[in-house]
Amino acid sequence: MILISGISNKVIFIFLLFINFIQPSKSADFEEIISSENNLDSKLSSLKISNIKYSQNLLNQSESLLAVISEKENEIVIQSDKQSEINDVIYAEGNVYVSYRGKLLKADNLTYDKLNKEISAKGNILLIFGDQIFKVSQLEYSFISKKGYLLDVQGYINSNTLMEDLSSNFSLSDSNKIEGLLKLEKNEVLNTPDKVNNWIFSTQRITIDGKKWKSNKAIFSNDILQSKQVKLEINSLEAYSLKEELRFRSSLNYLVLDENVSIPFWFGSRAFNKSAQNDLKSSWSIGYDKLDKDGLFIGRKLNSFNLSDDFIINLEPQFLIQRSINGKTKSFVKKGDLITGEKVERDAEFADYFGVKSEIKGKVNNWDLEIVNQINSFDTNKFSDALRFKSILNKEINFLNAKWDKSFYGVYRDRVWNGSLGETEIYAGYGSKLEKKHTWEVKGINKTEVLSLGLAHLKGEALFSKNLVDSPKGNLFYSLDQNIPISVDKPKSKMIDSSYEYIYEPIKKGLSLNTRLAASYSLYDDGKHQEYIGFGFGPELILGNFKTKTFDYTRISIFPYFKLKNGDSIFKFDQISDKFTLDIGFDQQLFGPIMLKSSGTINLDSDSNDYGEFINSKISLNWKKRSYEFGIFYQPHNQAGGILFNLFGFK
């Protein structure tokens, strides 16, 4: 028996824990463990539900913590109040810490059976990989059968840093910071715009069986303040590794809002790898599109397919409800007419009742590629009229000591709304664009500057006829937008606590002035060109804190905008029209989380046939909470609408 006691927190290099691994009779086991460690990077993959990512197998990480100790004992340490060995069983008691390459295991008690290669830990167990935290009441695992379990698991996952944390270093001198990490729910949080990286999760039991881990029900929440507003209940969760990807299965799952409303959704079986960008989106969608789909339609998003290591495809079959009920369609021109002709009412065939939307996403030599197709009928006679296509290849580059977005694109029948000229489209085209966008603040004034240069070859409806014309186009564009505070009560901090039930950041209320300066020059074939200088300014008034139940938030904005133009485009879709417009915005909290949002643009160009009319408009009724927002919207100007749902992230 080896007994070491009396010295608190004594650090012991524990190559003796696994000395039997290097005995000749155990060489096969040792080779397997070393092979596992050498291939650790290839075995690690990620699972993303919206922005949720998981390590492939928590116990695989434990294996890397303990099993390779005999090979690199100078990198692995165990720290505890007391350690002993009896009959080839190692006992560590009191404030046990095991650290290896940034992975930290903390427990009250830990035992390791050297003969049977079984590890057991009990009492206040923590697994910490950088920003990733897992709290467990009990851990059991066999390195021979590769089976085990975790009980009463709670965790905090930062999906943005997960892969980095798995390979980072953690110093035991940082162990005094652990107490600050133990509280998974935070007292104050800061919104992370357009990102949901941090999640709290819990499950009663995770069972490990080889490369598979299972849980009857796992609960996730992006509401790291209280975990009440949004919960994802994932049922019959099973994840297993296959080659260099993680496959994920579940049964019927539920999105639970405010612990009262449960919305079912289905993930089915999916594959996840480093290249897959899987967002949390509802499997079902409902929309309204009068132009292409004759009104109301419903869609069902299928599981993503891996085309290769770098590409995935998303498919959404659609059923066009209103077209099928009416038995008529007015989304296509008369047979034999030009694509730019007037759409006429035609009898709908059975194949007209269905459509599909597809997205292909991936990387090509560090460039991001996205291809979107929309087919609004499966009638082969209407295929060219029913298809819309758009692709973009882009990346961020350094140019002139600044960051620019460089893109190449191609389109087929891309819809464009051009104010009083109405709905039009780019029939076909391809081009390239270089754009720089810069946002900064000077003495409380928020500024956004955009500079872009574009070159393309386009084909579209002519400005003064229904004929199709094509031409190269070069464009130079610049804009500067400013928000100037006049009498604004700026919050002292952007942090929020649980008293902020409806908003993800404090309201910046008061009176401010919005301004915009813009200029554009476009050059076409045969020396034709058009250019304009635009300028506008108008007030924006925000009242209330959006914290009480009724009428505690109001936003009103008025923005007149003038354009001084010269020349004409040869196309209808980019003709500079509506030389004088007025943008109006009005948002109002009605009761609790119920909020009315509206915006529109009035044409004040006296030379226009649509003088005094709304040429752009949107109205929505939203249920707005700190962690999510749900709404129904309609756009009268182009007779389109749908349902929106957003999750908000915090740190």
XYZ file of C-alpha atoms in Angstrom:
651
model
C 0.000 0.000 0.000
C 1.197 3.491 -0.836
C -0.192 6.227 1.386
C 0.510 9.900 0.899
C -1.245 12.268 3.243
C -0.788 15.238 5.509
C 0.133 17.714 2.768
C -2.832 19.656 1.411
C -3.110 19.899 -2.379
C 0.134 18.047 -2.979
C 0.844 17.648 -6.703
C 1.825 14.125 -7.756
C 2.922 13.055 -11.214
C 0.950 9.862 -11.602
C 2.751 7.764 -14.138
C 2.544 5.011 -11.487
C -1.239 4.969 -11.939
C -0.841 3.337 -15.327
C 2.539 1.616 -14.975
C 0.859 -1.663 -15.848
C 0.008 -0.257 -19.303
C 3.653 -0.524 -20.361
C 4.111 -4.119 -19.224
C 4.598 -6.528 -22.162
C 1.434 -8.435 -21.330
C -0.543 -5.219 -21.770
C 1.174 -3.936 -24.887
C -1.878 -4.461 -27.087
C -3.992 -2.288 -24.821
C -1.287 0.346 -24.721
C -1.025 0.459 -28.514
C -4.772 0.911 -28.769
C -4.717 3.809 -26.332
C -1.782 5.530 -28.014
C -3.457 5.097 -31.401
C -6.594 6.632 -29.965
C -4.640 9.632 -28.709
C -2.734 10.140 -31.952
C -5.999 10.162 -33.846
C -7.864 12.327 -31.363
C -8.128 15.264 -33.743
C -9.589 13.110 -36.488
C -12.125 11.642 -34.079
C -13.347 14.960 -32.801
C -16.314 16.295 -34.672
C -19.140 18.633 -33.803
C -22.905 18.548 -33.536
C -24.816 21.813 -34.164
C -28.528 22.394 -33.438
C -28.942 26.039 -34.438
C -25.728 27.174 -32.786
C -25.357 24.208 -30.342
C -22.109 22.144 -30.658
C -21.184 18.978 -28.743
C -17.923 17.162 -28.284
C -18.142 13.737 -29.865
C -17.940 11.792 -26.621
C -17.290 13.216 -23.194
C -15.660 10.038 -22.016
C -13.316 10.032 -24.993
C -12.041 13.240 -23.450
C -11.685 11.480 -20.097
C -9.711 8.785 -21.877
C -7.331 11.408 -23.212
C -7.064 12.856 -19.706
C -6.056 9.615 -18.041
C -5.040 6.908 -20.431
C -1.981 8.547 -21.960
C -0.442 9.456 -18.635
C 2.202 6.731 -18.918
C 3.425 8.153 -22.224
C 3.666 11.811 -21.231
C 3.562 11.850 -17.485
C 5.121 15.302 -17.336
C 1.998 16.754 -18.965
C -0.591 15.090 -16.718
C -1.013 15.853 -13.044
C -3.403 14.829 -10.322
C -3.923 17.017 -7.302
C -5.859 16.077 -4.175
C -5.826 16.298 -0.397
C -5.086 12.568 -0.037
C -4.014 9.749 -2.364
C -3.497 6.039 -1.763
C -3.261 2.688 -3.551
C -4.725 -0.577 -2.228
C -4.738 -3.815 -4.262
C -4.082 -2.028 -7.564
C -6.885 0.468 -6.946
C -5.922 4.137 -6.787
C -7.913 6.365 -4.435
C -7.858 10.171 -4.591
C -9.900 12.014 -1.990
C -10.733 15.640 -1.320
C -10.513 18.421 -3.920
C -9.393 16.094 -6.687
C -8.052 17.783 -9.823
C -6.864 15.959 -12.936
C -5.448 18.148 -15.716
C -4.191 17.348 -19.209
C -3.775 19.705 -22.186
C -6.484 22.124 -21.156
C -8.973 19.522 -19.947
C -9.725 19.646 -16.243
C -11.640 17.109 -14.174
C -12.576 18.097 -10.635
C -14.327 15.819 -8.126
C -14.656 15.132 -4.414
C -13.516 11.512 -4.838
C -11.953 9.533 -7.668
C -10.914 5.875 -7.938
C -9.119 3.980 -10.679
C -8.984 0.178 -10.919
C -5.712 -0.564 -12.718
C -6.492 -4.228 -13.414
C -9.978 -3.709 -14.835
C -9.187 -0.243 -16.203
C -12.286 1.326 -14.683
C -12.606 4.898 -13.477
C -15.194 6.176 -11.025
C -15.808 9.673 -9.701
C -18.423 10.981 -7.301
C -19.455 14.236 -5.714
C -19.437 17.679 -7.354
C -17.783 16.505 -10.554
C -16.721 19.164 -13.037
C -15.363 18.646 -16.548
C -13.911 21.902 -17.866
C -12.491 22.529 -21.342
C -11.846 26.274 -21.522
C -15.292 27.878 -21.837
C -17.049 24.487 -21.792
C -18.344 23.377 -18.373
C -20.032 20.093 -17.433
C -21.391 19.438 -13.916
C -22.023 15.772 -13.068
C -23.022 13.978 -9.866
C -21.486 10.607 -10.794
C -19.201 9.229 -13.501
C -18.432 5.586 -14.316
C -16.427 4.332 -17.302
C -14.572 1.204 -18.405
C -11.681 1.615 -20.825
C -11.960 -2.087 -21.772
C -15.668 -2.331 -22.627
C -15.814 1.390 -23.482
C -19.085 1.636 -21.615
C -20.161 3.980 -18.865
C -22.540 6.706 -17.834
C -22.855 10.245 -16.478
C -25.615 11.165 -14.024
C -27.382 14.491 -13.415
C -25.513 16.317 -16.158
C -25.692 20.089 -16.419
C -23.568 22.060 -18.802
C -22.587 25.381 -20.285
C -21.440 25.230 -23.912
C -19.834 27.977 -25.975
C -20.178 26.663 -29.511
C -17.913 29.373 -30.914
C -14.846 28.243 -28.929
C -15.551 24.536 -28.455
C -12.993 23.156 -30.921
C -10.344 25.630 -29.768
C -10.958 24.753 -26.118
C -10.415 21.062 -26.800
C -6.810 21.810 -27.770
C -5.978 24.722 -25.447
C -3.942 24.695 -22.249
C -5.357 25.067 -18.752
C -3.153 25.860 -15.782
C -3.930 24.466 -12.366
C -3.106 27.910 -11.056
C -6.423 28.940 -12.624
C -8.345 26.524 -10.426
C -9.270 29.323 -8.050
C -11.460 30.721 -10.841
C -13.679 27.652 -10.892
C -16.058 28.893 -8.224
C -17.021 31.728 -10.542
C -17.935 29.198 -13.233
C -20.112 26.958 -11.093
C -23.240 29.073 -11.530
C -24.427 28.195 -15.020
C -27.225 30.759 -14.990
C -25.803 34.282 -14.929
C -26.923 37.345 -12.967
C -26.153 39.715 -15.850
C -25.574 39.062 -19.540
C -24.582 40.926 -22.692
C -26.297 40.417 -26.034
C -24.194 38.909 -28.842
C -25.716 40.376 -32.046
C -26.563 37.842 -34.777
C -24.988 34.998 -32.786
C -26.262 32.332 -30.395
C -23.081 30.721 -29.079
C -23.782 30.073 -25.397
C -26.215 27.411 -24.218
C -27.215 25.824 -20.916
C -28.199 22.171 -21.080
C -29.241 19.404 -18.702
C -30.099 15.716 -18.752
C -30.615 13.096 -16.061
C -28.361 10.496 -17.634
C -25.947 10.096 -20.526
C -25.137 6.489 -21.390
C -21.902 5.728 -23.243
C -21.594 2.580 -25.343
C -18.485 2.597 -27.480
C -18.715 5.501 -29.895
C -22.374 6.132 -29.078
C -23.828 8.253 -26.317
C -27.506 8.411 -25.550
C -29.974 10.371 -23.462
C -33.714 9.894 -23.111
C -34.241 13.649 -22.947
C -31.826 16.587 -23.075
C -32.895 20.190 -22.508
C -31.095 23.202 -23.999
C -31.685 26.926 -23.467
C -30.139 30.091 -24.882
C -31.680 32.036 -21.962
C -28.616 31.926 -19.721
C -30.272 34.318 -17.252
C -33.147 32.068 -16.179
C -33.509 29.174 -18.694
C -37.262 29.832 -18.741
C -38.127 31.752 -21.892
C -36.794 29.209 -24.401
C -36.180 25.486 -24.008
C -35.376 22.854 -26.595
C -36.483 19.402 -25.471
C -34.545 16.855 -27.524
C -36.034 13.374 -27.029
C -34.349 9.983 -27.545
C -31.088 11.728 -28.309
C -28.381 9.518 -29.799
C -25.049 10.602 -31.237
C -22.330 8.421 -32.708
C -19.185 8.969 -34.737
C -18.763 7.679 -38.273
C -15.493 8.398 -40.059
C -14.877 12.135 -39.532
C -18.409 13.210 -38.787
C -20.897 12.953 -35.960
C -24.304 11.501 -36.730
C -27.254 12.569 -34.661
C -30.681 11.028 -34.206
C -33.702 12.008 -32.166
C -37.435 11.424 -32.077
C -40.123 14.112 -31.908
C -38.728 17.218 -30.178
C -40.308 20.357 -28.744
C -39.540 24.060 -28.747
C -40.971 25.256 -25.408
C -41.681 28.977 -25.067
C -42.155 30.491 -21.603
C -42.750 26.992 -20.182
C -46.304 27.103 -21.598
C -46.308 26.726 -25.375
C -44.772 23.593 -26.929
C -44.106 23.555 -30.664
C -43.142 20.138 -32.063
C -40.292 19.824 -34.537
C -38.379 16.933 -36.033
C -34.661 16.588 -36.678
C -34.698 12.928 -37.643
C -31.228 11.658 -38.563
C -28.527 14.152 -39.490
C -24.799 14.226 -40.076
C -22.591 16.989 -38.736
C -18.995 17.882 -39.489
C -16.768 20.938 -39.349
C -17.991 22.211 -42.706
C -21.686 21.843 -41.890
C -23.320 25.085 -40.810
C -26.563 23.842 -39.305
C -28.908 26.490 -38.009
C -31.841 25.997 -35.690
C -34.829 26.537 -37.911
C -38.318 25.191 -37.692
C -38.870 22.130 -39.876
C -42.148 23.607 -41.130
C -42.653 27.021 -42.702
C -45.764 28.920 -43.769
C -45.642 31.813 -46.204
C -47.636 33.958 -48.597
C -46.368 34.818 -52.091
C -48.935 36.110 -54.573
C -46.521 36.578 -57.471
C -44.807 33.179 -57.700
C -47.063 30.854 -55.690
C -50.557 32.370 -56.044
C -50.814 32.991 -52.302
C -50.562 30.764 -49.244
C -48.070 27.878 -49.188
C -46.488 25.511 -46.680
C -42.982 24.009 -46.686
C -41.175 21.187 -44.878
C -37.394 21.367 -44.435
C -35.765 17.971 -44.853
C -32.601 16.771 -43.165
C -29.377 18.172 -44.575
C -27.415 15.947 -46.926
C -23.629 15.872 -47.122
C -22.539 16.161 -50.743
C -18.882 15.965 -49.656
C -16.699 16.955 -46.722
C -17.094 20.625 -47.671
C -20.661 20.819 -49.009
C -24.168 20.267 -47.684
C -27.551 20.571 -49.378
C -30.825 21.640 -47.758
C -34.155 20.799 -49.397
C -37.597 22.228 -48.644
C -40.494 20.656 -50.577
C -43.470 23.028 -50.724
C -47.210 22.580 -51.188
C -48.976 25.580 -52.745
C -52.225 25.588 -50.778
C -54.089 28.465 -52.390
C -53.203 27.395 -55.946
C -54.444 23.860 -55.262
C -57.729 25.083 -53.737
C -58.504 27.490 -56.579
C -57.370 25.127 -59.319
C -56.031 28.205 -61.121
C -52.700 29.975 -61.375
C -51.747 33.518 -62.327
C -48.006 33.144 -61.805
C -47.070 32.462 -65.444
C -47.299 34.257 -68.774
C -49.420 32.970 -71.627
C -47.881 29.963 -73.338
C -45.540 31.169 -76.076
C -45.262 34.752 -74.739
C -42.037 36.443 -73.658
C -41.028 35.892 -70.035
C -41.561 39.647 -69.536
C -45.169 39.447 -70.730
C -48.233 39.952 -68.576
C -49.134 37.043 -66.325
C -52.493 35.503 -67.163
C -54.853 33.139 -65.389
C -54.388 29.521 -66.444
C -55.760 26.185 -65.309
C -53.432 24.616 -62.750
C -52.194 21.102 -63.372
C -51.530 18.673 -60.518
C -47.775 19.282 -60.917
C -48.397 23.006 -60.339
C -49.440 22.317 -56.740
C -45.866 21.562 -55.680
C -42.570 23.418 -55.499
C -39.167 23.038 -53.896
C -36.449 25.280 -52.516
C -32.862 24.052 -52.342
C -29.680 25.484 -50.834
C -26.142 24.255 -51.386
C -23.536 25.628 -48.981
C -19.843 24.946 -48.646
C -16.283 26.144 -49.099
C -14.043 26.296 -52.166
C -10.422 27.090 -51.284
C -11.402 29.333 -48.334
C -14.231 30.941 -50.322
C -17.827 30.591 -49.084
C -20.196 29.276 -51.752
C -23.994 29.416 -51.574
C -26.389 28.334 -54.331
C -30.145 28.876 -53.931
C -32.764 27.435 -56.290
C -36.531 27.947 -56.163
C -38.888 25.912 -58.362
C -42.539 27.001 -58.204
C -44.049 24.238 -60.353
C -43.105 20.725 -61.433
C -44.906 21.093 -64.762
C -42.111 20.512 -67.291
C -43.807 22.854 -69.784
C -43.441 25.720 -67.302
C -39.988 24.853 -65.985
C -38.099 27.842 -67.442
C -40.768 30.181 -66.028
C -40.939 28.392 -62.664
C -37.206 28.356 -61.869
C -35.276 31.062 -60.012
C -31.562 30.704 -59.286
C -28.905 32.659 -57.405
C -25.311 31.784 -56.504
C -22.621 33.727 -54.677
C -18.957 33.000 -53.979
C -17.376 35.376 -51.484
C -14.588 35.865 -48.960
C -13.088 38.629 -46.856
C -9.822 40.063 -48.190
C -7.320 42.705 -47.085
C -7.036 45.577 -49.553
C -5.638 49.096 -49.060
C -5.101 48.429 -45.337
C -8.780 47.573 -44.831
C -11.074 44.550 -44.873
C -13.248 44.152 -47.963
C -15.855 41.621 -49.026
C -15.026 40.193 -52.462
C -17.782 38.299 -54.261
C -18.663 36.664 -57.568
C -22.292 35.925 -58.392
C -24.643 34.495 -60.974
C -28.440 34.855 -61.210
C -31.354 33.589 -63.259
C -34.699 35.383 -62.923
C -33.769 37.261 -59.750
C -36.715 39.302 -58.426
C -36.167 43.038 -57.841
C -38.613 45.562 -56.368
C -37.946 49.036 -57.803
C -40.279 51.427 -56.023
C -42.999 52.943 -58.200
C -41.781 50.894 -61.196
C -42.951 47.823 -59.296
C -41.845 44.209 -59.531
C -39.216 43.410 -62.140
C -36.349 40.968 -62.475
C -32.854 40.322 -63.733
C -33.477 37.621 -66.318
C -29.866 36.397 -66.301
C -26.499 37.737 -65.289
C -23.119 37.271 -63.682
C -20.631 39.641 -62.131
C -18.217 40.578 -59.378
C -18.375 43.033 -56.497
C -15.850 44.503 -54.070
C -17.380 46.136 -50.981
C -16.097 47.720 -47.790
C -18.406 48.451 -44.860
C -17.146 50.334 -41.833
C -19.052 51.233 -38.647
C -17.679 53.442 -35.883
C -18.647 56.013 -33.238
C -17.343 59.554 -32.767
C -18.513 61.616 -29.770
C -21.727 59.612 -29.515
C -22.466 59.800 -33.267
C -22.828 56.372 -34.866
C -21.528 56.259 -38.436
C -21.743 53.592 -41.142
C -19.826 53.964 -44.394
C -20.199 51.746 -47.476
C -18.024 51.807 -50.593
C -18.512 49.316 -53.419
C -17.309 48.686 -56.957
C -19.086 46.286 -59.287
C -18.715 44.872 -62.783
C -21.332 42.615 -64.383
C -22.971 41.406 -67.573
C -26.755 41.449 -67.207
C -29.894 40.682 -69.177
C -33.274 42.049 -68.201
C -36.452 43.857 -69.189
C -35.825 47.065 -71.120
C -36.740 50.362 -69.480
C -39.336 51.427 -72.043
C -40.511 48.085 -73.497
C -41.168 44.440 -72.647
C -38.178 43.281 -74.679
C -35.140 41.666 -73.091
C -31.876 43.584 -73.454
C -28.376 42.754 -72.287
C -25.404 44.921 -71.475
C -22.256 45.060 -69.379
C -22.580 47.295 -66.332
C -19.992 49.014 -64.174
C -21.027 50.651 -60.908
C -19.417 52.784 -58.212
C -21.404 53.428 -55.016
C -20.770 55.309 -51.758
C -22.982 56.016 -48.734
C -22.578 57.494 -45.266
C -25.308 57.023 -42.643
C -25.238 58.777 -39.274
C -27.317 58.717 -36.112
C -26.771 61.987 -34.244
C -28.094 62.167 -30.655
C -29.940 65.375 -29.830
C -31.404 64.516 -26.445
C -30.672 60.861 -25.751
C -30.593 58.987 -22.454
C -27.848 56.480 -23.163
C -27.754 53.452 -20.806
C -24.725 53.288 -18.551
C -24.265 49.636 -19.430
C -25.439 47.258 -22.147
C -25.726 44.451 -19.597
C -29.187 43.225 -18.612
C -30.572 41.170 -15.730
C -33.745 39.121 -15.267
C -35.867 42.279 -14.896
C -35.511 42.751 -18.665
C -38.234 40.342 -19.734
C -38.975 41.731 -23.202
C -35.694 43.095 -24.595
C -32.152 41.761 -25.031
C -30.445 45.092 -24.323
C -31.409 48.365 -22.567
C -33.358 50.937 -24.587
C -31.431 53.920 -25.904
C -34.307 56.384 -25.637
C -34.669 60.017 -26.609
C -34.563 62.170 -29.730
C -31.943 61.716 -32.438
C -31.385 62.756 -36.047
C -30.734 60.246 -38.827
C -28.844 61.454 -41.904
C -27.806 59.807 -45.150
C -25.524 60.889 -47.984
C -25.190 58.627 -51.028
C -23.812 58.755 -54.553
C -23.885 56.264 -57.420
C -22.542 56.097 -60.965
C -23.465 53.334 -63.447
C -22.069 52.825 -66.955
C -23.672 50.608 -69.634
C -23.095 49.551 -73.227
C -22.745 52.237 -75.939
C -21.659 54.817 -73.348
C -25.078 55.053 -71.671
C -24.959 55.995 -68.019
C -26.965 57.173 -65.025
C -25.869 58.761 -61.777
C -27.367 60.382 -58.715
C -26.514 62.147 -55.493
C -28.920 61.497 -52.638
C -29.293 63.116 -49.246
C -31.801 62.893 -46.443
C -32.308 63.663 -42.778
C -35.083 63.144 -40.283
C -35.893 62.703 -36.585
C -36.284 59.483 -34.631
C -38.025 59.484 -31.251
C -37.871 56.552 -28.823
C -39.896 56.578 -25.592
C -40.176 54.105 -22.724
C -38.073 51.319 -21.237
C -40.057 48.276 -22.468
C -40.115 46.826 -18.947
C -43.712 47.349 -17.773
C -46.842 45.689 -19.159
C -48.495 48.373 -21.294
C -47.344 51.089 -23.714
C -43.823 51.257 -22.317
C -42.122 51.473 -25.708
C -42.770 53.685 -28.730
C -40.551 54.398 -31.720
C -41.429 56.981 -34.382
C -39.161 57.867 -37.286
C -39.616 60.189 -40.273
C -37.009 60.335 -43.014
C -37.409 62.426 -46.203
C -34.903 61.526 -48.927
C -34.007 63.482 -52.078
C -32.200 62.318 -55.239
C -30.592 64.509 -57.864
C -30.209 62.268 -60.912
C -28.926 62.395 -64.457
C -29.205 59.918 -67.330
C -31.135 56.659 -67.594
C -30.462 52.966 -67.295
C -31.203 50.657 -70.200
C -32.869 48.287 -67.683
C -36.091 48.631 -65.721
C -34.800 46.864 -62.597
C -32.134 49.474 -61.702
C -33.608 52.665 -63.153
C -33.284 55.498 -60.626
C -36.879 56.490 -59.916
C -38.841 58.252 -57.167
C -36.638 61.314 -56.734
C -38.384 62.354 -53.506
C -39.593 59.825 -50.916
C -40.629 59.801 -47.269
C -39.808 56.815 -45.040
C -42.058 56.367 -42.002
C -41.573 53.917 -39.144
C -43.809 53.246 -36.147
C -43.291 50.557 -33.468
C -45.524 50.274 -30.405
C -45.697 47.932 -27.444
C -49.361 47.078 -26.908
C -49.484 44.727 -23.937
C -46.671 42.714 -22.405
C -44.631 41.130 -25.207
C -47.165 42.036 -27.938
C -45.664 44.615 -30.266
C -46.895 46.248 -33.473
C -44.231 47.121 -36.050
C -44.857 49.053 -39.251
C -42.789 50.784 -41.896
C -43.419 52.261 -45.309
C -42.138 54.537 -48.049
C -44.407 57.204 -49.577
C -43.663 58.455 -53.080
C -43.568 62.281 -53.091
C -42.153 62.642 -56.604
C -44.660 64.931 -58.334
C -43.594 63.606 -61.759
C -44.531 60.033 -60.840
C -47.854 58.351 -61.597
C -47.761 56.909 -58.057
C -47.434 60.273 -56.306
C -48.721 60.083 -52.725
C -48.870 56.277 -52.636
C -46.935 53.746 -50.582
C -44.313 52.123 -52.811
C -42.834 49.993 -50.039
C -44.541 48.771 -46.870
C -44.459 46.142 -44.145
C -46.579 45.500 -41.078
C -46.057 42.832 -38.426
C -47.506 41.742 -35.105
C -44.777 40.313 -32.891
C -44.462 38.436 -29.618
C -41.172 39.866 -28.344
C -39.181 38.432 -25.441
C -35.626 38.746 -24.208
C -34.473 35.426 -25.694
C -36.689 35.112 -28.779
C -39.124 36.912 -31.065
C -42.044 35.471 -33.005
C -44.147 37.394 -35.506
C -46.506 37.397 -38.466
C -45.819 39.932 -41.226
C -47.337 41.118 -44.498
C -45.947 43.353 -47.257
C -48.859 45.005 -49.118
C -46.665 46.491 -51.859
C -45.728 43.078 -53.303
C -48.433 40.945 -51.665
C -45.993 38.757 -49.738
C -45.913 37.687 -46.110
C -44.990 34.967 -43.681
C -43.945 34.006 -40.183
C -40.682 35.038 -38.553
C -38.868 33.543 -35.571
C -35.534 34.647 -34.094
C -33.399 33.497 -31.176
C -31.090 35.958 -29.406
C -27.706 35.104 -27.932
C -25.932 36.238 -24.768
C -22.619 35.957 -22.987
